Amino acid sequence: MSYNCLNILKWTEAQLKYTYDVSLQEATPQELHEALGEAVMMAISDNWNRSKRTRMHERKAYYFSAEYLIGRLVYSNLYNLGILDDMKKLFAERGVDLAILEDVEDAALGNGGLGRLAACFLDSAATCNLPLSGYGLRYRFGLFKQKFDAEGNQCEAADDWTKYGDPWSYRRYNHTVKVHFADHDVLAVPYDVPVIGYGTDNINTLRLWQCEAVEELDFNAFNDQDYLRALAQKNKAEDITRVLYPNDSTWEGKRLRIKQQYLLSSASLQDMIRVYKNAHGNDMTHFADFYAVQLNDTHPAMSIPELIRLLMLEGMDFEQSFDIAQKTFSYTNHTVMGEALEKWNLDLLRSVVPEIVDIICRIDAKLKSEHPNLFIIRDNTAHMANLSVYVGSYVNGVAEIHSQILKDDCFKEWYQVFPERFQNKTNGVTPRRWIGLCNPELSRMIHYRVGSDFMKDLDRLAKLKPMIDDDMVHQFNTIKRQKKEQLCAIIAKKEGIQLNPDFVFDVQVKRLHEYKRQLMNALSIVDIYFRLKDGELPYFQPTAFIFGAKSAPGYARAKAIIRYINRIAKMINNDPAVSDKLKVVFVQNYNCSYAEHIIPAADISEQISPAGTEASGTGNMKLMLNGAVTLGTMDGANVEITKEAGIENEYIFGATVDQINSCRDTYCSRDIYNSNRYLHRAIDTLVDGTVPTDDDQRELYHALLDGASWHRPDHYFVLLDYASYMDAKLQANHDYSNRLEFGRKCLMNIASGAKFSSDRTIRQYADEIWHIKPTQY
Ligand code: 26Q
């Protein structure tokens, strides 16, 4: 079925009239967004309902995730419906530029990679007609909004993303469930978000739970004290889904976090059991025949004991319930770093969800009786990753190298006992948002060459390879230049900094973390700056270094790195001696929508974590697909990107996993500091007053050279990799001067990007883990 754009336009106008009493031309961006959203929701309702009904009796998969970083939905929904251009035209004819919707806020119900991956997976499953539903949490406040103050500090503001409403979800109060905690019962109310497939009538569902109090306020029935108590109860319930935890790489053992996780787990499973009974009756023994559940890291791992508990309430015994749970669940690991692994103190856990602790203890006892060398509980602490490996069908890493490290290292003992459970599923990104939507100019160029709808079949990209010639390179370079101009306008408006589109755009956009080594990038820029001033780099191609990153609000070192980069940016941007060679900009509030502008404009993609630390990375894939070359280490998906595109088309540097492991014990960063005068000079700017220095920056300096109580010196090997990093960086810069050759490398990246479509990833999950098939319409 195709959609009638004129109807959608008419409904939008009607909504605007009766809700806000404004015309299309008078509407604010937020009003227009509300009205257009409601009109689209009406237009898709038949298809959405049909998709649900068709699936009733099929085997299905469910994605359980505490985060969905879905970003702005209005453009991607119109895009996937195939009506974005037509709607733009219709609005333009009436004097309204749909670009005003750029002012609409992102739905940032996630921190970074893991949350965005969940969103890409939903898009791909819907597009591939796969019966996959998402369950998550509807946080009142998403990831904080970021600004920088005059000193370059990150300042956080609440992200009140539903302030003007949320046209993309329906509240389904009739499917509300009760969730029990030690201190109170609460209601979980579902909000359904349609997940619109591209080039298909299929529409899947993302169901997000919002927590509410059980008791409705009854003004007459209460005396004053009861009234206040009831209000306090209401707040206490609503607190549970009040805010997304802004940590993305360190685990925090907070009580409220347990409540979030249990709410997600229990509500989703109760909902699944209701659906199961509707379709298959009250005999729960076939639950695992119809449902597969994927745990997005261990955040929803309490689902495992919760399903066992719920099945036992249905009359099954522990062994039977365990068996069903084991068949139902699979677990995706997203990190190898110890500090990110969830470990709950049992007393804390018991004080919130006592029934769950009893079941975890039974599971642990069973494990220890079968495999005395393995454990879930140790030192009165429950290790959620171990629980997820034991009571699951499969466990997977998110890139080849990461999955190998899981087997060799993190889960070594587990791999010996359960080798058949371990799999790899290399991440991917949805080409709809990350090429089609954000780079229509490039999409047109590709479409013209490879024909058909490559958006649905990214394998067609490979057809470009034999066609790459000077003509295509010129065309690509022209498009890249256009995307840079567009980004320059946005950065000028948002940051007040004018960049030159003739510069090389060198981009590092991702969460801020020491392991991602934004500091190494910054040091190299300071180094280049000094060398330029000394006249040592006569052939340096003018470069704009662009950063985008949020730090966890409590992560002092990460915040110090942001401040340092902002200060070197200020120094460099204000120095007329380098103004025609160097610019540095750290954009504020990097998010999905900002990414959609930055990524298509990038020439160089910085993916510079020490080998063995970045599980996969997905920004690297988005940048590759938009024709940036990777300046990176042999880490995460960089390894596979390099394999696909050819090492001659990337800039690979640094120690490998094996090299890092074999030098770990003897590594001395200070020796390198003393022997590399360039690096020495750059590092000194952390403390010598070249830029305003503070205690936290002095602490960064000492962390690199002396270590701290909790880490050895230079825990992430900045100094170890520095020289080869600088070589690779200058080589890429030099190569840029041959625009034909450089453009050819960029095109080789695009032409080699097919593997990194999340369509490929999700089909592998469907085939090799969930055992589900596309729905036939
Ligand atoms: C845990 C407990 C308490 C509060 C927060 C958290 C928490 C939240 C989010 C811990 C970790 C995360 C997110 C992790 C993440 O985004 N990992 C990234 O996942 C990507 C998708 O697989 C990979 O590409 C990245 O390499 C990986 O860092």
CSV table of C-alpha atoms in Angstrom, one decimal, residues 56 99 116 366 369 496 510 539 633 662 687:
chain,number,residue,atom,x,y,z
A,56,MET,CA,-0.2,-13.9,16.5
A,99,ALA,CA,13.6,21.8,7.8
A,116,ARG,CA,21.8,3.3,19.1
A,366,LYS,CA,22.5,-25.8,40.5
A,369,SER,CA,26.6,-28.8,41.7
A,496,GLY,CA,29.5,30.5,16.6
A,510,LYS,CA,31.6,9.2,20.4
A,539,TYR,CA,53.0,20.9,3.4
A,633,THR,CA,43.9,0.9,15.7
A,662,SER,CA,53.1,-8.7,26.1
A,687,VAL,CA,50.5,21.6,33.4
